[in-house]
Amino acid sequence: MLRKINLLILGLLVVFVTSCEEEFLETTPTDSIAEADAFASVDNMFLVLNGLHRVMYAQNPISGGTSSRSGQSFYMPALDAMGAQMIHSSPGNGWMTNELRWLTHTNANFTTVSNFWYMRYHIIASSNNLINLIEANGFPEADEDVRNILGQAYAYRAWAYHQLISTFAKGYLIGDPATDAGVPLLLITGTPYTSAPRSTVQVVYDQINSDIANSISFFEGASSPADKSHLSINAAQGLKARIDLTQGKWQDASDAAIAAREGFPLLDEDAWLSGFNTVDLSEVIWGGTVIESETNFYQSLFYFISPTFNGSQNRSNPKLMNKEVYDAIPSTDFRVNMALAWAPNTNSSASNGEGGSFETDPNYDTEEEFFAAKDSIINKYGMTSAHNTHPYMAVKFLQENPGSIDPDDVLYMRSSEMYLIEAEAKTMLSDVSGAQTALQAFGSARDTDYDSSVFTSVDALMDHIKWQRRVELYGEGFSFHDHIRWDEGIDLTNSGADDNLYRDGFIQEKPSLNDDWIWKIPQAEIDANPNLTEADQN
């Protein structure tokens, strides 16, 4: 990037200046330390890492971006809205309407593309400094804390580049990686951080593969992670499983997934239905431990995703499960309770035109029944009386303190994902029995009558795995990139989405035939980077 990426050590203190209006939240770092000081000691380098942990979820302004898209707190639900899994019931207060209409990532001037790009390059720049200055300053790699820092830095860089290459370039499995244009590859330390031309997809993946291998190697013999917001050897193995899956390295993906989930047992029914609001859940391998003084309130994950959060986005726009996906959940699977198919449509502005009255809601015959159903939902889940309900509303993500704007943790990786990666990889290897075994271990923890042996072919297994990902990982940000990996288009005809709300996002051709799946490079980057021209734009 032809810009000085401000290496503000955000892990020191960040003050969130709030007003009574949701749209006027700002963040201001109260302190930063010079580069020479930041990398002068192991303790200070851990502060740099703490800054990256915060950037992952918090409302922190970074060079080239704005605070209006707050890290993974925004992009996880946005990618699921764009990927046809998290259905919006109305425009609400406008958040993500342009994303689900496929207007933002196809426009190089939108904040959505700029913040995604610059947040990840900020992480890359900080990781470069950690990796390069540890060597330049002679810190001993045998030291367990130094190994911890290097393990995390290499993992962060691999994560950031994998996010970038998966989003701003053609999918590895549907393109020609050796010649397809990727993203600029930056590995240097120090200002002015002049950028580079676009490397090929394969060159970027070669670097990602090297980085994640180095991460895993350094984590061996490293000090233990302080908490789950810190990357660990299990998280690095999980990232490797994701990276290998997108390259079609099926056996490697399976092996890494098995290693990643070790020590992270699957959730039981009570824990699964408790709201996914804490990293303390046994399945969580990696997640953001949200610090109250450094959260983003009206731009937090739960503001965008939780039916109980007391914000205008949620009160007027409860998020729905895809109707086709939900209706396939058997009654013996406790995840049938993750959405409320029978919830009354109480919003007079609901996009399906059936809201606000029992007379337009096909599920209720009287006004008394209609509002009694709403009251029972509010009382059970802790919403406010101003919250609307809607058929198929999701109740997977619930606040620890419902009806408030209190912060909750952001979960980036769970062991259930690793079972599904293993199953998908073994299916692609035509290892039907191996895929069945992985699915049985996973599915029997969700469904008392689960029997994976009924899926006897590769096609049947893949259809089932796709459905399982759409149920289990709902709201966790995977669906957009899953469509790319599977080369599947979008058709929301029977999903419960309204085509007038979704417009272009309602139907999209599959990625191999549709370059709109590739995000535009920020125009600010094209304008500022001497190595890029308009001819390099996607």
PDB file of C-alpha atoms in Angstrom, residues 380-518:
ATOM      1  CA  LYS A 380     -38.346 -16.552  27.000  1.00  0.00           C
ATOM      2  CA  TYR A 381     -35.422 -14.874  25.242  1.00  0.00           C
ATOM      3  CA  GLY A 382     -35.304 -11.524  27.047  1.00  0.00           C
ATOM      4  CA  MET A 383     -36.043  -9.117  24.233  1.00  0.00           C
ATOM      5  CA  THR A 384     -37.653  -5.755  24.824  1.00  0.00           C
ATOM      6  CA  SER A 385     -41.289  -5.014  24.016  1.00  0.00           C
ATOM      7  CA  ALA A 386     -40.045  -2.968  21.025  1.00  0.00           C
ATOM      8  CA  HIS A 387     -38.470  -6.006  19.371  1.00  0.00           C
ATOM      9  CA  ASN A 388     -40.346  -7.531  16.434  1.00  0.00           C
ATOM     10  CA  THR A 389     -40.603 -11.218  15.695  1.00  0.00           C
ATOM     11  CA  HIS A 390     -40.815 -13.033  12.363  1.00  0.00           C
ATOM     12  CA  PRO A 391     -41.293 -16.615  11.140  1.00  0.00           C
ATOM     13  CA  TYR A 392     -38.006 -18.519  10.973  1.00  0.00           C
ATOM     14  CA  MET A 393     -36.231 -15.946  13.117  1.00  0.00           C
ATOM     15  CA  ALA A 394     -32.869 -17.267  14.305  1.00  0.00           C
ATOM     16  CA  VAL A 395     -32.175 -17.538  18.025  1.00  0.00           C
ATOM     17  CA  LYS A 396     -28.739 -19.137  17.756  1.00  0.00           C
ATOM     18  CA  PHE A 397     -26.891 -16.018  18.939  1.00  0.00           C
ATOM     19  CA  LEU A 398     -28.184 -14.795  22.296  1.00  0.00           C
ATOM     20  CA  GLN A 399     -26.641 -12.191  24.553  1.00  0.00           C
ATOM     21  CA  GLU A 400     -25.425 -13.050  28.014  1.00  0.00           C
ATOM     22  CA  ASN A 401     -27.427  -9.999  29.143  1.00  0.00           C
ATOM     23  CA  PRO A 402     -30.394  -9.965  26.742  1.00  0.00           C
ATOM     24  CA  GLY A 403     -32.175  -6.736  25.906  1.00  0.00           C
ATOM     25  CA  SER A 404     -29.006  -4.698  26.501  1.00  0.00           C
ATOM     26  CA  ILE A 405     -26.147  -3.373  24.359  1.00  0.00           C
ATOM     27  CA  ASP A 406     -23.545  -5.216  26.435  1.00  0.00           C
ATOM     28  CA  PRO A 407     -20.608  -6.764  24.570  1.00  0.00           C
ATOM     29  CA  ASP A 408     -20.226 -10.484  23.961  1.00  0.00           C
ATOM     30  CA  ASP A 409     -17.371 -12.567  22.584  1.00  0.00           C
ATOM     31  CA  VAL A 410     -16.799 -13.216  18.874  1.00  0.00           C
ATOM     32  CA  LEU A 411     -16.122 -16.835  17.876  1.00  0.00           C
ATOM     33  CA  TYR A 412     -13.760 -17.416  14.925  1.00  0.00           C
ATOM     34  CA  MET A 413     -13.200 -21.177  15.005  1.00  0.00           C
ATOM     35  CA  ARG A 414     -14.958 -24.164  16.552  1.00  0.00           C
ATOM     36  CA  SER A 415     -14.158 -27.854  16.567  1.00  0.00           C
ATOM     37  CA  SER A 416     -17.470 -28.687  14.864  1.00  0.00           C
ATOM     38  CA  GLU A 417     -16.134 -26.952  11.730  1.00  0.00           C
ATOM     39  CA  MET A 418     -13.144 -29.272  11.841  1.00  0.00           C
ATOM     40  CA  TYR A 419     -15.348 -32.402  11.809  1.00  0.00           C
ATOM     41  CA  LEU A 420     -17.113 -31.025   8.751  1.00  0.00           C
ATOM     42  CA  ILE A 421     -13.816 -30.191   7.025  1.00  0.00           C
ATOM     43  CA  GLU A 422     -12.601 -33.725   7.672  1.00  0.00           C
ATOM     44  CA  ALA A 423     -15.842 -35.155   6.293  1.00  0.00           C
ATOM     45  CA  GLU A 424     -15.716 -32.975   3.175  1.00  0.00           C
ATOM     46  CA  ALA A 425     -12.063 -33.761   2.515  1.00  0.00           C
ATOM     47  CA  LYS A 426     -12.596 -37.514   2.883  1.00  0.00           C
ATOM     48  CA  THR A 427     -15.629 -37.323   0.628  1.00  0.00           C
ATOM     49  CA  MET A 428     -13.541 -35.621  -2.052  1.00  0.00           C
ATOM     50  CA  LEU A 429     -11.025 -38.455  -1.661  1.00  0.00           C
ATOM     51  CA  SER A 430     -13.921 -40.902  -2.285  1.00  0.00           C
ATOM     52  CA  ASP A 431     -13.321 -42.260   1.214  1.00  0.00           C
ATOM     53  CA  VAL A 432     -17.004 -42.876   1.889  1.00  0.00           C
ATOM     54  CA  SER A 433     -16.512 -44.856   5.095  1.00  0.00           C
ATOM     55  CA  GLY A 434     -14.053 -42.272   6.460  1.00  0.00           C
ATOM     56  CA  ALA A 435     -16.480 -39.445   5.761  1.00  0.00           C
ATOM     57  CA  GLN A 436     -19.302 -41.414   7.366  1.00  0.00           C
ATOM     58  CA  THR A 437     -17.213 -41.975  10.492  1.00  0.00           C
ATOM     59  CA  ALA A 438     -16.414 -38.274  10.860  1.00  0.00           C
ATOM     60  CA  LEU A 439     -20.044 -37.330  10.280  1.00  0.00           C
ATOM     61  CA  GLN A 440     -21.307 -39.902  12.759  1.00  0.00           C
ATOM     62  CA  ALA A 441     -19.086 -38.522  15.514  1.00  0.00           C
ATOM     63  CA  PHE A 442     -20.352 -35.032  14.744  1.00  0.00           C
ATOM     64  CA  GLY A 443     -23.992 -35.701  13.878  1.00  0.00           C
ATOM     65  CA  SER A 444     -24.730 -38.013  16.801  1.00  0.00           C
ATOM     66  CA  ALA A 445     -23.794 -35.149  19.131  1.00  0.00           C
ATOM     67  CA  ARG A 446     -26.636 -33.124  17.573  1.00  0.00           C
ATOM     68  CA  ASP A 447     -29.309 -35.670  16.666  1.00  0.00           C
ATOM     69  CA  THR A 448     -30.313 -38.671  18.773  1.00  0.00           C
ATOM     70  CA  ASP A 449     -31.385 -40.586  15.644  1.00  0.00           C
ATOM     71  CA  TYR A 450     -28.456 -39.594  13.450  1.00  0.00           C
ATOM     72  CA  ASP A 451     -27.167 -42.262  11.066  1.00  0.00           C
ATOM     73  CA  SER A 452     -24.468 -41.301   8.582  1.00  0.00           C
ATOM     74  CA  SER A 453     -24.525 -44.744   6.944  1.00  0.00           C
ATOM     75  CA  VAL A 454     -27.517 -43.686   4.829  1.00  0.00           C
ATOM     76  CA  PHE A 455     -25.209 -41.413   2.819  1.00  0.00           C
ATOM     77  CA  THR A 456     -23.625 -44.045   0.624  1.00  0.00           C
ATOM     78  CA  SER A 457     -22.267 -42.062  -2.315  1.00  0.00           C
ATOM     79  CA  VAL A 458     -19.958 -39.101  -2.802  1.00  0.00           C
ATOM     80  CA  ASP A 459     -22.818 -36.990  -4.143  1.00  0.00           C
ATOM     81  CA  ALA A 460     -25.107 -37.837  -1.222  1.00  0.00           C
ATOM     82  CA  LEU A 461     -22.335 -37.140   1.266  1.00  0.00           C
ATOM     83  CA  MET A 462     -21.499 -33.759  -0.281  1.00  0.00           C
ATOM     84  CA  ASP A 463     -25.144 -32.681  -0.326  1.00  0.00           C
ATOM     85  CA  HIS A 464     -25.440 -33.605   3.324  1.00  0.00           C
ATOM     86  CA  ILE A 465     -22.166 -31.918   4.326  1.00  0.00           C
ATOM     87  CA  LYS A 466     -23.250 -28.717   2.600  1.00  0.00           C
ATOM     88  CA  TRP A 467     -26.519 -28.793   4.524  1.00  0.00           C
ATOM     89  CA  GLN A 468     -24.720 -29.505   7.796  1.00  0.00           C
ATOM     90  CA  ARG A 469     -22.408 -26.503   7.294  1.00  0.00           C
ATOM     91  CA  ARG A 470     -25.396 -24.267   6.580  1.00  0.00           C
ATOM     92  CA  VAL A 471     -27.063 -25.347   9.820  1.00  0.00           C
ATOM     93  CA  GLU A 472     -24.119 -25.703  12.175  1.00  0.00           C
ATOM     94  CA  LEU A 473     -22.100 -22.685  11.013  1.00  0.00           C
ATOM     95  CA  TYR A 474     -25.028 -20.305  10.456  1.00  0.00           C
ATOM     96  CA  GLY A 475     -23.955 -16.730  11.155  1.00  0.00           C
ATOM     97  CA  GLU A 476     -20.256 -17.569  11.464  1.00  0.00           C
ATOM     98  CA  GLY A 477     -19.267 -16.105   8.102  1.00  0.00           C
ATOM     99  CA  PHE A 478     -18.523 -19.140   5.924  1.00  0.00           C
ATOM    100  CA  SER A 479     -21.313 -19.302   3.338  1.00  0.00           C
ATOM    101  CA  PHE A 480     -20.002 -16.785   0.776  1.00  0.00           C
ATOM    102  CA  HIS A 481     -16.656 -18.557   0.417  1.00  0.00           C
ATOM    103  CA  ASP A 482     -18.304 -21.994   0.629  1.00  0.00           C
ATOM    104  CA  HIS A 483     -20.242 -21.112  -2.540  1.00  0.00           C
ATOM    105  CA  ILE A 484     -16.954 -20.259  -4.255  1.00  0.00           C
ATOM    106  CA  ARG A 485     -15.274 -23.496  -3.176  1.00  0.00           C
ATOM    107  CA  TRP A 486     -18.274 -25.559  -4.305  1.00  0.00           C
ATOM    108  CA  ASP A 487     -18.848 -23.431  -7.430  1.00  0.00           C
ATOM    109  CA  GLU A 488     -22.493 -22.953  -6.528  1.00  0.00           C
ATOM    110  CA  GLY A 489     -24.675 -19.998  -7.359  1.00  0.00           C
ATOM    111  CA  ILE A 490     -27.400 -18.381  -5.270  1.00  0.00           C
ATOM    112  CA  ASP A 491     -31.154 -18.817  -5.692  1.00  0.00           C
ATOM    113  CA  LEU A 492     -33.249 -17.541  -2.790  1.00  0.00           C
ATOM    114  CA  THR A 493     -36.606 -18.423  -4.360  1.00  0.00           C
ATOM    115  CA  ASN A 494     -37.734 -20.757  -1.550  1.00  0.00           C
ATOM    116  CA  SER A 495     -35.594 -19.332   1.254  1.00  0.00           C
ATOM    117  CA  GLY A 496     -38.040 -16.880   2.810  1.00  0.00           C
ATOM    118  CA  ALA A 497     -36.088 -13.896   1.446  1.00  0.00           C
ATOM    119  CA  ASP A 498     -37.972 -11.178  -0.417  1.00  0.00           C
ATOM    120  CA  ASP A 499     -36.752 -10.494  -3.941  1.00  0.00           C
ATOM    121  CA  ASN A 500     -37.669  -6.790  -3.702  1.00  0.00           C
ATOM    122  CA  LEU A 501     -35.339  -6.450  -0.719  1.00  0.00           C
ATOM    123  CA  TYR A 502     -32.524  -8.612  -2.097  1.00  0.00           C
ATOM    124  CA  ARG A 503     -32.667  -7.526  -5.754  1.00  0.00           C
ATOM    125  CA  ASP A 504     -29.374  -8.612  -7.405  1.00  0.00           C
ATOM    126  CA  GLY A 505     -28.509 -10.721  -4.385  1.00  0.00           C
ATOM    127  CA  PHE A 506     -31.594 -12.889  -4.865  1.00  0.00           C
ATOM    128  CA  ILE A 507     -30.153 -14.912  -7.750  1.00  0.00           C
ATOM    129  CA  GLN A 508     -26.499 -15.097  -8.800  1.00  0.00           C
ATOM    130  CA  GLU A 509     -24.877 -17.453 -11.295  1.00  0.00           C
ATOM    131  CA  LYS A 510     -22.169 -19.780 -10.003  1.00  0.00           C
ATOM    132  CA  PRO A 511     -18.677 -18.310  -9.455  1.00  0.00           C
ATOM    133  CA  SER A 512     -16.964 -20.030 -12.387  1.00  0.00           C
ATOM    134  CA  LEU A 513     -19.339 -18.163 -14.702  1.00  0.00           C
ATOM    135  CA  ASN A 514     -19.729 -14.960 -12.704  1.00  0.00           C
ATOM    136  CA  ASP A 515     -16.886 -12.608 -11.822  1.00  0.00           C
ATOM    137  CA  ASP A 516     -19.136 -10.649  -9.454  1.00  0.00           C
ATOM    138  CA  TRP A 517     -18.048 -13.154  -6.800  1.00  0.00           C
ATOM    139  CA  ILE A 518     -14.602 -11.488  -6.949  1.00  0.00           C
TER     140      ILE A 518
END
